PDB file of C-alpha atoms in Angstrom:
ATOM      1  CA  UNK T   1     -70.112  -5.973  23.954  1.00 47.00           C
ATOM      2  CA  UNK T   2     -67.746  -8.846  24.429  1.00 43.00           C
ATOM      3  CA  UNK T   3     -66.820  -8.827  20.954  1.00 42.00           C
ATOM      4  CA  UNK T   4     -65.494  -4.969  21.570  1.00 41.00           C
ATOM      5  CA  UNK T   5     -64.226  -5.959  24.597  1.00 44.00           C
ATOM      6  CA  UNK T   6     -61.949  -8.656  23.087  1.00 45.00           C
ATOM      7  CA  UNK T   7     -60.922  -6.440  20.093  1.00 45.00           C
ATOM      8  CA  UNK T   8     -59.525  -3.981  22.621  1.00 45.00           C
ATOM      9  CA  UNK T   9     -57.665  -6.513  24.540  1.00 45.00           C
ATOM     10  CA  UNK T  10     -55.967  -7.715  21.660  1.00 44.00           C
ATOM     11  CA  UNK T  11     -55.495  -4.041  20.122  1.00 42.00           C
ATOM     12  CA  UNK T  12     -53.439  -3.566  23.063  1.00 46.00           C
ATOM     13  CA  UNK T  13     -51.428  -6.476  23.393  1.00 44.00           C
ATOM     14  CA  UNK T  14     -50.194  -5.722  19.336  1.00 41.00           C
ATOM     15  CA  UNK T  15     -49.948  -1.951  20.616  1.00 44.00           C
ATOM     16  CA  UNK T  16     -47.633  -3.305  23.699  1.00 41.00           C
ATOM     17  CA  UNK T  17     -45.849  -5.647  21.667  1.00 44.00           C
ATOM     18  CA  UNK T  18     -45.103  -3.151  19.495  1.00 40.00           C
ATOM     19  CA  UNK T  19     -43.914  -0.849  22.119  1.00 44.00           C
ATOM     20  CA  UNK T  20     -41.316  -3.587  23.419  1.00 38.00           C
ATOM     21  CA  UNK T  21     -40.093  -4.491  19.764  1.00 41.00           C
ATOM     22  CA  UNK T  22     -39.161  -0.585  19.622  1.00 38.00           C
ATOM     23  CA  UNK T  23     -37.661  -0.482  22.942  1.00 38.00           C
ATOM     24  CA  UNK T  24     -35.405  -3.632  22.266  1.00 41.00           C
ATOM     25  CA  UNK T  25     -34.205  -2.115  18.858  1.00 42.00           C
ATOM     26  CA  UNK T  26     -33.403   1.127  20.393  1.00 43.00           C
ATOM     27  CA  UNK T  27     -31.193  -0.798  23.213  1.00 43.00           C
ATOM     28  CA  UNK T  28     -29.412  -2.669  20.325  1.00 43.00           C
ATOM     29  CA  UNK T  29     -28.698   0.477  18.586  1.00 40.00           C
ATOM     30  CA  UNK T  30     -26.841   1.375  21.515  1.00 40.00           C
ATOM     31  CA  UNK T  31     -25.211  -1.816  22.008  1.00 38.00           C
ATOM     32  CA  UNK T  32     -23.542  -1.488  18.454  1.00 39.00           C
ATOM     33  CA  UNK T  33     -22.860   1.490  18.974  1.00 37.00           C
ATOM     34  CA  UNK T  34     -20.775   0.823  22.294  1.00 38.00           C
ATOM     35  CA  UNK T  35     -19.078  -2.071  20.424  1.00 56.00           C
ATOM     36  CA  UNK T  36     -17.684   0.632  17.968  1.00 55.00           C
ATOM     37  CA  UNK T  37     -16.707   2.730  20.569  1.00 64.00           C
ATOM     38  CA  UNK T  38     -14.896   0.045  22.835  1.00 81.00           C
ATOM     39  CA  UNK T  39     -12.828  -1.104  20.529  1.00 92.00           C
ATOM     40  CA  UNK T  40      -9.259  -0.413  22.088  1.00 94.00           C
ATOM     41  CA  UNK T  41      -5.511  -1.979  22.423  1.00 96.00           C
ATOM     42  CA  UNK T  42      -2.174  -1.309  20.302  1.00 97.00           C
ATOM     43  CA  UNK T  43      -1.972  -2.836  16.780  1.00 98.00           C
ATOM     44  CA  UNK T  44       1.323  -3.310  15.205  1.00 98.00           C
ATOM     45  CA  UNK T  45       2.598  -3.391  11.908  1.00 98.00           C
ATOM     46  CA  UNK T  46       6.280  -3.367   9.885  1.00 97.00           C
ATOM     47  CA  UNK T  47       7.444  -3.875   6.054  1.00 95.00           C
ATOM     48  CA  UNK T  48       6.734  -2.231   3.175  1.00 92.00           C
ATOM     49  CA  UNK T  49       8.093   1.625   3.415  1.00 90.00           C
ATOM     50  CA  UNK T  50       5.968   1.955  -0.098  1.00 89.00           C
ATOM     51  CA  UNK T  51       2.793   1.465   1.934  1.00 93.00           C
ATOM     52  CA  UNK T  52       4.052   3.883   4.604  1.00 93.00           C
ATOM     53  CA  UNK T  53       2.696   7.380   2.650  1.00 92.00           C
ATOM     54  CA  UNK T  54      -0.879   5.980   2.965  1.00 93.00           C
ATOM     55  CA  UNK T  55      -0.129   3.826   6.589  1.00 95.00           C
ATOM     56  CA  UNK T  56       0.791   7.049   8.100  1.00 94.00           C
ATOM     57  CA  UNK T  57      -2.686   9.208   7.614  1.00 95.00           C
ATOM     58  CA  UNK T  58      -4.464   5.610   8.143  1.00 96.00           C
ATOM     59  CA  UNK T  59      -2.815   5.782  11.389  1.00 97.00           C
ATOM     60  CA  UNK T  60      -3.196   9.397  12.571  1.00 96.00           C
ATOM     61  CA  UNK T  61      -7.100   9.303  11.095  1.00 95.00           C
ATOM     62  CA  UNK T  62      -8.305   6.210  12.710  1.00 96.00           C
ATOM     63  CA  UNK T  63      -6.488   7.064  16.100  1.00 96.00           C
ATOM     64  CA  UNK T  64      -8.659  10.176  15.856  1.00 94.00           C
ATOM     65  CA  UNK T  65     -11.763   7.726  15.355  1.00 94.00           C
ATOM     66  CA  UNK T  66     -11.178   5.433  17.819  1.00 95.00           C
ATOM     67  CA  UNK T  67      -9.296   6.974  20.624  1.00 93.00           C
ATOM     68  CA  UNK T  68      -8.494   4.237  22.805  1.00 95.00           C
ATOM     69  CA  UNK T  69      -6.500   2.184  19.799  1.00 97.00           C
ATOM     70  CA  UNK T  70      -2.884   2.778  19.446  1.00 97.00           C
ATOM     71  CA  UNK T  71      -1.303   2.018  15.738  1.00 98.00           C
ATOM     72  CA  UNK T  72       2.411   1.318  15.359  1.00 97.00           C
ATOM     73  CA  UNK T  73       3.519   1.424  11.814  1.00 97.00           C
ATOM     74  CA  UNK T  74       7.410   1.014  11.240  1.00 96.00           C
ATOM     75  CA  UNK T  75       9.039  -0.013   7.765  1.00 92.00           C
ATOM     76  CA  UNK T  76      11.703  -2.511   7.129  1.00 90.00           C
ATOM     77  CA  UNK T  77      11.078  -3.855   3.877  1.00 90.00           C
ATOM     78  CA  UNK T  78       8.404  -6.323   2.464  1.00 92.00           C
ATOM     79  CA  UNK T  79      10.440  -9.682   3.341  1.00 92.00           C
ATOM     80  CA  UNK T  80      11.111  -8.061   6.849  1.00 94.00           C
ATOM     81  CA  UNK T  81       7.086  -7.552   7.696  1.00 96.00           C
ATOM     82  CA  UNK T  82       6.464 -11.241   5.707  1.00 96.00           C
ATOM     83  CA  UNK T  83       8.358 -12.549   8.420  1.00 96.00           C
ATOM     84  CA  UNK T  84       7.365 -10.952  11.752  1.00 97.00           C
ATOM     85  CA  UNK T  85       3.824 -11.127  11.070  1.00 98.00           C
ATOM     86  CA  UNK T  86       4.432 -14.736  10.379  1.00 97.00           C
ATOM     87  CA  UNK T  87       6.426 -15.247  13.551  1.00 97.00           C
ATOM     88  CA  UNK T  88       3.338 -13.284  15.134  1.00 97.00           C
ATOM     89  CA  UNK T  89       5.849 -10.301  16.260  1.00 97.00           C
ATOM     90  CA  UNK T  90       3.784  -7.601  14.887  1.00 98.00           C
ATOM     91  CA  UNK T  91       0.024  -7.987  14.050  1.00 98.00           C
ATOM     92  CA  UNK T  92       0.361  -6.619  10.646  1.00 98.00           C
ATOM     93  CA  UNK T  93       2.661  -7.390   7.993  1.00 98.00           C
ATOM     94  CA  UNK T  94       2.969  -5.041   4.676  1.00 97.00           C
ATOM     95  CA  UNK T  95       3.817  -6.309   1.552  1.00 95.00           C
ATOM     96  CA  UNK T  96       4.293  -5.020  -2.099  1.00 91.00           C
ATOM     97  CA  UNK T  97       4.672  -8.487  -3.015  1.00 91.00           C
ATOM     98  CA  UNK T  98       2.330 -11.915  -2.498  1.00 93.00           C
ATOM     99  CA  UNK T  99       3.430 -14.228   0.244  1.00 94.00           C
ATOM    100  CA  UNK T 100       5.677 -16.487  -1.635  1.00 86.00           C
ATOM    101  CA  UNK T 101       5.587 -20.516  -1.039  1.00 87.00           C
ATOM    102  CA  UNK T 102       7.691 -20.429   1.942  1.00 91.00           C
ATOM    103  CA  UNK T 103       5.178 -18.468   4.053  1.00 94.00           C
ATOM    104  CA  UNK T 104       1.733 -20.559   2.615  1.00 88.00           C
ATOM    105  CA  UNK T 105       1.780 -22.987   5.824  1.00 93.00           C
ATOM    106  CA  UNK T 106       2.180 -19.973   7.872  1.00 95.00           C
ATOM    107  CA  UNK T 107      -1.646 -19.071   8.260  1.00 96.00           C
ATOM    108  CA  UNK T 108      -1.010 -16.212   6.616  1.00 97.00           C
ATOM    109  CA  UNK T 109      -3.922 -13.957   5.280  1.00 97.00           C
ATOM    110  CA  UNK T 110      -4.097 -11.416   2.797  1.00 97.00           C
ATOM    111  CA  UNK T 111      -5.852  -7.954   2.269  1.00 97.00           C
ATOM    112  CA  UNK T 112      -5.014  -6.027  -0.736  1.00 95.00           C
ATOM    113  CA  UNK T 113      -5.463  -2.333  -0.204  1.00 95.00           C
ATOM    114  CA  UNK T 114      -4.094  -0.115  -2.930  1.00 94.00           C
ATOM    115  CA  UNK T 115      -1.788  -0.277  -6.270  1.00 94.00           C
ATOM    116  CA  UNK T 116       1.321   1.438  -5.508  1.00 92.00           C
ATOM    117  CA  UNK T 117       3.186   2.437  -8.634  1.00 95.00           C
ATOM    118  CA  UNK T 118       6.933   2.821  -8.990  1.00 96.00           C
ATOM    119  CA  UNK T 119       8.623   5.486 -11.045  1.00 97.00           C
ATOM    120  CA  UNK T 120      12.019   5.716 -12.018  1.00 98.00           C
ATOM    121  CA  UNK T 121      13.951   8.762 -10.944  1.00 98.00           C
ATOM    122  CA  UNK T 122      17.223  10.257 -11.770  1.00 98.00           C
ATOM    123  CA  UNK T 123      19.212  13.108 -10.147  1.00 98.00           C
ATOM    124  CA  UNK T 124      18.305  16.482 -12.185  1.00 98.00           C
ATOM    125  CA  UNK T 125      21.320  16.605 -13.960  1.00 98.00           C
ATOM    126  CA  UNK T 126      20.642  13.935 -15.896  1.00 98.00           C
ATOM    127  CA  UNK T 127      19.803  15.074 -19.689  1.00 97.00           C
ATOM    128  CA  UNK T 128      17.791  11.631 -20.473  1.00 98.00           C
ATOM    129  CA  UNK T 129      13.782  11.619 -19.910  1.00 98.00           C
ATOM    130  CA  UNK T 130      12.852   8.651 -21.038  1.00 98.00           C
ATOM    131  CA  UNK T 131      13.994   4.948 -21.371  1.00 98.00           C
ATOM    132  CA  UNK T 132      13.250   1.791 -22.822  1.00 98.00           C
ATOM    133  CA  UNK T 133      12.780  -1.391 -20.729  1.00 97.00           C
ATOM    134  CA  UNK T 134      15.132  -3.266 -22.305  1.00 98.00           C
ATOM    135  CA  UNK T 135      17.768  -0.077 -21.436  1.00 98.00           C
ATOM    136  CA  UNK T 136      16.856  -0.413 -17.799  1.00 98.00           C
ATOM    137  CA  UNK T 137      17.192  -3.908 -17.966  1.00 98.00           C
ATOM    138  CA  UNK T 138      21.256  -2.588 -19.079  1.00 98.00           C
ATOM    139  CA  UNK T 139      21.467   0.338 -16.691  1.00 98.00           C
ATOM    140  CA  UNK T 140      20.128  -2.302 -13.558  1.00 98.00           C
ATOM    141  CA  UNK T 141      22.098  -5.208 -14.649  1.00 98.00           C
ATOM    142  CA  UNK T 142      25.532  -3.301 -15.181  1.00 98.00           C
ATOM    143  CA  UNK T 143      25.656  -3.874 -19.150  1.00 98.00           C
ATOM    144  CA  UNK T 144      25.502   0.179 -19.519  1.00 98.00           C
ATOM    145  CA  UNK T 145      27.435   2.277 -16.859  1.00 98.00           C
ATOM    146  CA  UNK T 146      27.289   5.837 -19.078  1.00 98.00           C
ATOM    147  CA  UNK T 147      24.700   8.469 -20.047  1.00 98.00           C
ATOM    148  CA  UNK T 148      26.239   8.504 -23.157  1.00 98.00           C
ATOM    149  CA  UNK T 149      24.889   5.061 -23.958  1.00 98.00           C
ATOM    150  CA  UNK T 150      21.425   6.279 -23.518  1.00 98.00           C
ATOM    151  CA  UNK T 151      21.084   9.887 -25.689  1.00 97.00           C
ATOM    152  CA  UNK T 152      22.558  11.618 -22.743  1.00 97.00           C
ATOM    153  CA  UNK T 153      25.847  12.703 -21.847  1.00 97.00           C
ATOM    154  CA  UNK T 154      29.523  11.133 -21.039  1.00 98.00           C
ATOM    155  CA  UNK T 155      28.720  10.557 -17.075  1.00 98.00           C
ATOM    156  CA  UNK T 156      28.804   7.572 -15.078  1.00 98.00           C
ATOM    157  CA  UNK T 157      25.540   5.985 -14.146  1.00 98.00           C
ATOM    158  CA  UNK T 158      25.285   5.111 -10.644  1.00 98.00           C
ATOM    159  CA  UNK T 159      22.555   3.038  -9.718  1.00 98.00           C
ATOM    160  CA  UNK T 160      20.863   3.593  -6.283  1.00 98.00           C
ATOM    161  CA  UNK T 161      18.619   0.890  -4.869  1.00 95.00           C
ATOM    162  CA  UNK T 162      17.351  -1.380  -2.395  1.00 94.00           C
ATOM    163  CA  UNK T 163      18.042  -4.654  -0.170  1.00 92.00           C
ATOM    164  CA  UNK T 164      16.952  -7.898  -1.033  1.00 89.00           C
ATOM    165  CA  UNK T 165      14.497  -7.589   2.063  1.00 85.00           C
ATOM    166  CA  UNK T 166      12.585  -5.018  -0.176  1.00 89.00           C
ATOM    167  CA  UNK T 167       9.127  -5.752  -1.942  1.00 88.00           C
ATOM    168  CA  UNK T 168       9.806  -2.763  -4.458  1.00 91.00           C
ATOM    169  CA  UNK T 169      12.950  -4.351  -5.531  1.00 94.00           C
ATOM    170  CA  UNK T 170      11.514  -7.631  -5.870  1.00 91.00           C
ATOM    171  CA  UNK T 171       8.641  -5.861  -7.682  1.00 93.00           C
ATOM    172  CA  UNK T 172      11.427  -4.399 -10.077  1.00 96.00           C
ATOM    173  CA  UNK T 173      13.099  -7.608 -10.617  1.00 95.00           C
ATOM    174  CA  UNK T 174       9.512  -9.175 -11.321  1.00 94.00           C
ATOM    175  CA  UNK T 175       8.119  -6.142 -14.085  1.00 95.00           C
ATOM    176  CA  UNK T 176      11.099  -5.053 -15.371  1.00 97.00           C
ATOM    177  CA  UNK T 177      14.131  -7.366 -14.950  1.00 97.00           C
ATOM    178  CA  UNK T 178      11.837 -10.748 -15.679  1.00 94.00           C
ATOM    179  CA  UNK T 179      14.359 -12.213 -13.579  1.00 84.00           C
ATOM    180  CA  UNK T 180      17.526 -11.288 -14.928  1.00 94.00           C
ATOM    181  CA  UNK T 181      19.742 -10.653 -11.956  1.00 95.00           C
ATOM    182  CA  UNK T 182      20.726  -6.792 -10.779  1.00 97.00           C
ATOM    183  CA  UNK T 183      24.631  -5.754 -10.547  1.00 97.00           C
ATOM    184  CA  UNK T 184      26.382  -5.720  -7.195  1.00 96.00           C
ATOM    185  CA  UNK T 185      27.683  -2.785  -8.338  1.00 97.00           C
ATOM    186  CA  UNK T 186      25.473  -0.440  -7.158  1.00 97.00           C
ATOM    187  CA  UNK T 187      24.410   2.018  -3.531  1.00 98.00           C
ATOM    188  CA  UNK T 188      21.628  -0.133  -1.756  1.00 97.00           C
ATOM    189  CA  UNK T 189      19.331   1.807   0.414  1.00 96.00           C
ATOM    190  CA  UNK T 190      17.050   0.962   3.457  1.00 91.00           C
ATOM    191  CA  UNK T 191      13.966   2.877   2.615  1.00 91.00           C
ATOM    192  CA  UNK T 192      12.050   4.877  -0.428  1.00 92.00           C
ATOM    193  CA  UNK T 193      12.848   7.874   1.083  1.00 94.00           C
ATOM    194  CA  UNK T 194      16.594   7.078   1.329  1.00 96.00           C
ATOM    195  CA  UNK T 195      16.877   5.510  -1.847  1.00 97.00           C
ATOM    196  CA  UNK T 196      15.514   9.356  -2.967  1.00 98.00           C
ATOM    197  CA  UNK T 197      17.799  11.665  -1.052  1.00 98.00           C
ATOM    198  CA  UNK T 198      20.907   9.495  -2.855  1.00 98.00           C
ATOM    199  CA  UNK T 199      19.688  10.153  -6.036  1.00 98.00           C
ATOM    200  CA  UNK T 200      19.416  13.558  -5.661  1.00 98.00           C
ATOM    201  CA  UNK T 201      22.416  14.417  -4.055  1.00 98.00           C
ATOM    202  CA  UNK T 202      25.067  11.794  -6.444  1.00 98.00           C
ATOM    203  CA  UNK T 203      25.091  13.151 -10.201  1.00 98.00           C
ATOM    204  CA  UNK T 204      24.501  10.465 -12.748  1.00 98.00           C
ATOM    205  CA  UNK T 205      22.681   8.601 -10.130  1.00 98.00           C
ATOM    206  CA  UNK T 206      19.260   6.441 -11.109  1.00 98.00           C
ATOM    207  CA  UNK T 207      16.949   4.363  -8.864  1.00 98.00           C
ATOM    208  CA  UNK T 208      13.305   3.541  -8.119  1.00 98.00           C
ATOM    209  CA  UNK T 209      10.619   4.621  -5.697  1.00 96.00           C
ATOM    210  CA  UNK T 210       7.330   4.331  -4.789  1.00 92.00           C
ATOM    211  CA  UNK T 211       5.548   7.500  -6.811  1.00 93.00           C
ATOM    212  CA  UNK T 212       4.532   8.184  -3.500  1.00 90.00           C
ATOM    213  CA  UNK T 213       7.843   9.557  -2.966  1.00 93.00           C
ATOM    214  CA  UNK T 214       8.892  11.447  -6.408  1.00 96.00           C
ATOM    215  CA  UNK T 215       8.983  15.290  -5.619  1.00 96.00           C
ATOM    216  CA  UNK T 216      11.172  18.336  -6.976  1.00 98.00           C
ATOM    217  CA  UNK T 217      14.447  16.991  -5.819  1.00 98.00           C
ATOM    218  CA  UNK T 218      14.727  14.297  -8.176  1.00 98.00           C
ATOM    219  CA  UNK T 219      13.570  13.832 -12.130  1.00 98.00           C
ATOM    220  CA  UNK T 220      10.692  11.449 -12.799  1.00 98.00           C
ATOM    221  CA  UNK T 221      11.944   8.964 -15.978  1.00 98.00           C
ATOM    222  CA  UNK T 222       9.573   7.759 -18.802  1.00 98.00           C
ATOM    223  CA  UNK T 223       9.179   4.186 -18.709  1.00 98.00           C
ATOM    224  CA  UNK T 224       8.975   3.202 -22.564  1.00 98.00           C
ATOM    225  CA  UNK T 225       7.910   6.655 -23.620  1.00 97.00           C
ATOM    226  CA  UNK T 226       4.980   6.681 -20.770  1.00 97.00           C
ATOM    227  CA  UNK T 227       5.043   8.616 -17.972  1.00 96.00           C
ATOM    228  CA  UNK T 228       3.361   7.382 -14.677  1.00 95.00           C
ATOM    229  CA  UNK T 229      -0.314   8.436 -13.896  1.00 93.00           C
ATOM    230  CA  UNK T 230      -2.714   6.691 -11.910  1.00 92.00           C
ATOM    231  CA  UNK T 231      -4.373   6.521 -15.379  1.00 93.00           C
ATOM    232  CA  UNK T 232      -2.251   5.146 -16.952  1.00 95.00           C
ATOM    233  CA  UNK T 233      -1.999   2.477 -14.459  1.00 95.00           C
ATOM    234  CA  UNK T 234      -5.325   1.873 -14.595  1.00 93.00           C
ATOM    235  CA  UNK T 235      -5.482   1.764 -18.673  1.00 93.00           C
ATOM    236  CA  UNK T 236      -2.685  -0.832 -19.033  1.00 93.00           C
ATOM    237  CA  UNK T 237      -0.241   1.681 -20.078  1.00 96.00           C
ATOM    238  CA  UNK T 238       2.344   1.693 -17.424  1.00 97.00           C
ATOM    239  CA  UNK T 239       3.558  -1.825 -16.312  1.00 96.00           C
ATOM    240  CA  UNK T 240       5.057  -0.155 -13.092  1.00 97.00           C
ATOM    241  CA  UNK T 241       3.225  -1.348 -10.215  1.00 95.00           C
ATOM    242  CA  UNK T 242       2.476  -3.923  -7.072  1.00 91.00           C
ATOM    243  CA  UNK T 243      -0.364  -4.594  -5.017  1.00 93.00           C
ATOM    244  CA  UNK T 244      -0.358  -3.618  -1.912  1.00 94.00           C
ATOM    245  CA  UNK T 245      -0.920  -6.236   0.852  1.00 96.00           C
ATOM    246  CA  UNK T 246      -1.718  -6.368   4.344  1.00 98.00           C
ATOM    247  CA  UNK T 247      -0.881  -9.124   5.935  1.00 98.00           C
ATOM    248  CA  UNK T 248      -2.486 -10.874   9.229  1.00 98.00           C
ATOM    249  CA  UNK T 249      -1.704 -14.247  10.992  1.00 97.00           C
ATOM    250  CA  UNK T 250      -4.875 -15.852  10.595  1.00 97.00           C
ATOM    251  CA  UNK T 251      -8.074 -13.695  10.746  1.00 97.00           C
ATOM    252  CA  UNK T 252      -7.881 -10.212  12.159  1.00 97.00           C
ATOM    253  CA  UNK T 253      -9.669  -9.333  15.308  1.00 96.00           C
ATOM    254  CA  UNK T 254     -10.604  -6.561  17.315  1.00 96.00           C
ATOM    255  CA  UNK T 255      -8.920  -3.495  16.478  1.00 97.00           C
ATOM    256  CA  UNK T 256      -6.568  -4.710  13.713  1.00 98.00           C
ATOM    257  CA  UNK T 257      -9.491  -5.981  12.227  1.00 97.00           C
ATOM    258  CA  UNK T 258     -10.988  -2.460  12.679  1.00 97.00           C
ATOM    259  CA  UNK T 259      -7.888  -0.786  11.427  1.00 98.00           C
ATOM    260  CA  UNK T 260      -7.698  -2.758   8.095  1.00 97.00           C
ATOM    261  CA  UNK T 261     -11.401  -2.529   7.876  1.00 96.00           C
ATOM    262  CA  UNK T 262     -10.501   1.167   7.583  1.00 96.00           C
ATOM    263  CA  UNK T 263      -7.781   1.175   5.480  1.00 95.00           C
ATOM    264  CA  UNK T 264      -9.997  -0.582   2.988  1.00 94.00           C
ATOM    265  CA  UNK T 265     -13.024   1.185   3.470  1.00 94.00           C
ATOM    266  CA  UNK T 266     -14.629   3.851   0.711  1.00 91.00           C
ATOM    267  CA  UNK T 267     -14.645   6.856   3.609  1.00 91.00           C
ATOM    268  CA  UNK T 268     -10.517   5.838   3.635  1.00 93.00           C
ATOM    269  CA  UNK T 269     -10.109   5.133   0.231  1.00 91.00           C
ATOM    270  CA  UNK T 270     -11.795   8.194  -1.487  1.00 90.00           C
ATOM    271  CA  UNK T 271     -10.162  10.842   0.716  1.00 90.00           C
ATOM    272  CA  UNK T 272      -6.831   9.547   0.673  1.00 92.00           C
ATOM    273  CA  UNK T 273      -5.538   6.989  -1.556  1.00 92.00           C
ATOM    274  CA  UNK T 274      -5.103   9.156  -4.676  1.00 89.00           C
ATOM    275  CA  UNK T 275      -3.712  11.485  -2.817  1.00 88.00           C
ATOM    276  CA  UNK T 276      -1.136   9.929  -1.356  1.00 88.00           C
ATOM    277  CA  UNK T 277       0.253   8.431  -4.795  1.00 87.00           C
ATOM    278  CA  UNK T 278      -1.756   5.373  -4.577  1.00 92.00           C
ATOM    279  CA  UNK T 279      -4.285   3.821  -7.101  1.00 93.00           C
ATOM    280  CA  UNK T 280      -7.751   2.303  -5.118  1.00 91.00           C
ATOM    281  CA  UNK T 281      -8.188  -1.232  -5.683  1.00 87.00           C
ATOM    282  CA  UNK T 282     -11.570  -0.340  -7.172  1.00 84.00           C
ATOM    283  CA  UNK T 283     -10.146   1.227 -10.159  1.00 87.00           C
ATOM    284  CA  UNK T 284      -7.929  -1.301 -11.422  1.00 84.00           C
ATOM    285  CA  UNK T 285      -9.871  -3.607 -14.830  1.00 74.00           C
ATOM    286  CA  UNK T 286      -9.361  -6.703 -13.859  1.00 59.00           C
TER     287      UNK T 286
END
């Protein structure tokens, strides 16, 4: 009898023990799930206008997901959002290029979050579909000013472009130009989307964008007979193309942390990085 009596006892302290284990992961269910929720304040972030296509539904979509968080996302330029994030002006700093030497003692951390290929365009009066790199190289460096030069017709070339401040021009000077300097004698532009509306309203006019931004208004070039597709980027076949960086001042916390953490994330990246002209990280061979 005292033997029963003892099993009981001890059946119900592993029943009750149970019981409180259950109880105390239920609570911390809750408390995770109240951390998710809670997350609030204004995160800010300026540079790149490539990036901006696939910042701007990052922004409306998380703001939907976490209600109290308010995102900022303004362009600029690569160099410009290098250098507030590093003067810890804005939280976030996009890039399409790597934080170059001058910025490594800055505390500067990076998070690559898409491939953003650039595409060539021309206005649509432009006979020409196709050039080689080296005849870029020409067109951007002033050594051919006429269609004529390239299979096309007798017009002048005007070459539309943008700022030093800009990560797809230092992209462009990177890939294509290896270095080789660009002409002064050219339209510069403060944005993708600017650098697209001169093109298509000045005939003869060529530039760059983000392929983000190449739409009916404008003619898509062939880069050495290729045209841009995300798989061709992600074959090796078109040499077009940055990583796309995003850029904190140390560690992110709270909600930028949550924000990039979003950006980056498959639920993010599956719905709407393809779709906004972007190759995922994920798909690029290393």
């Amino acid at each position: 009898m005292k033997f029963l009596k003892k099993s009981k006892m001890l059946v119900a302290a592993v029943a009750l023990m149970l019981g409180v284990s259950l109880i105390a992961g239920c609570g911390g269910g809750k408390k995770e799930e109240a951390k998710a929720t809670d997350i609030q304040g204004t995160v800010t972030a300026s540079g790149s206008t490539a990036l901006l296509p696939l910042l701007k539904p990052a922004q409306e979509a998380f703001q939907k997901k976490y209600e109290k968080v308010t995102v900022n996302v303004a362009g600029g330029g690569s160099f410009t959002g290098l250098n507030q994030v590093a003067a810890g002006s804005v939280n976030i700093g996009n890039s399409d290029v790597a934080a170059t030497g001058e910025y490594k003692d800055k505390g500067l951390v990076d998070h690559q979050v898409a491939v953003a290929p650039f595409v060539f365009i021309a206005n649509n009066d432009v006979s020409v579909d196709n050039l080689t790199g080296q005849q870029y190289v020409d067109i951007m460096t002033g050594k051919i000013t006429n269609w004529k030069d390239v299979g096309g017709k007798d017009q002048k070339i005007t070459l539309v472009h943008r700022a030093k401040s800009s990560g797809s021009r230092a992209t462009i000077a990177e890939v294509v130009l290896k270095g080789v300097e660009f002409t002064d004698n050219a339209v510069i532009q403060d944005s993708n989307g600017a650098v697209r509306s001169a093109i298509a309203s000045t005939p003869g006019a060529i530039g760059y964008v983000d392929a983000a931004y190449v739409d009916a208004s404008v003619k898509a070039l062939a880069f050495n007979g290729e045209k841009y597709t995300p798989d061709a980027v992600i074959n090796g076949k078109y040499p077009v193309y940055a990583y796309e960086h995003m850029y904190t001042k140390g560690e992110a916390t709270g909600a930028v942390k949550a924000f990039i953490d979003y950006v980056m994330s498959s639920e993010f990246q599956d719905a709407f990085v393809a779709k906004n002209g972007f190759v995922p990280i994920t798909k690029m061979k290393k």
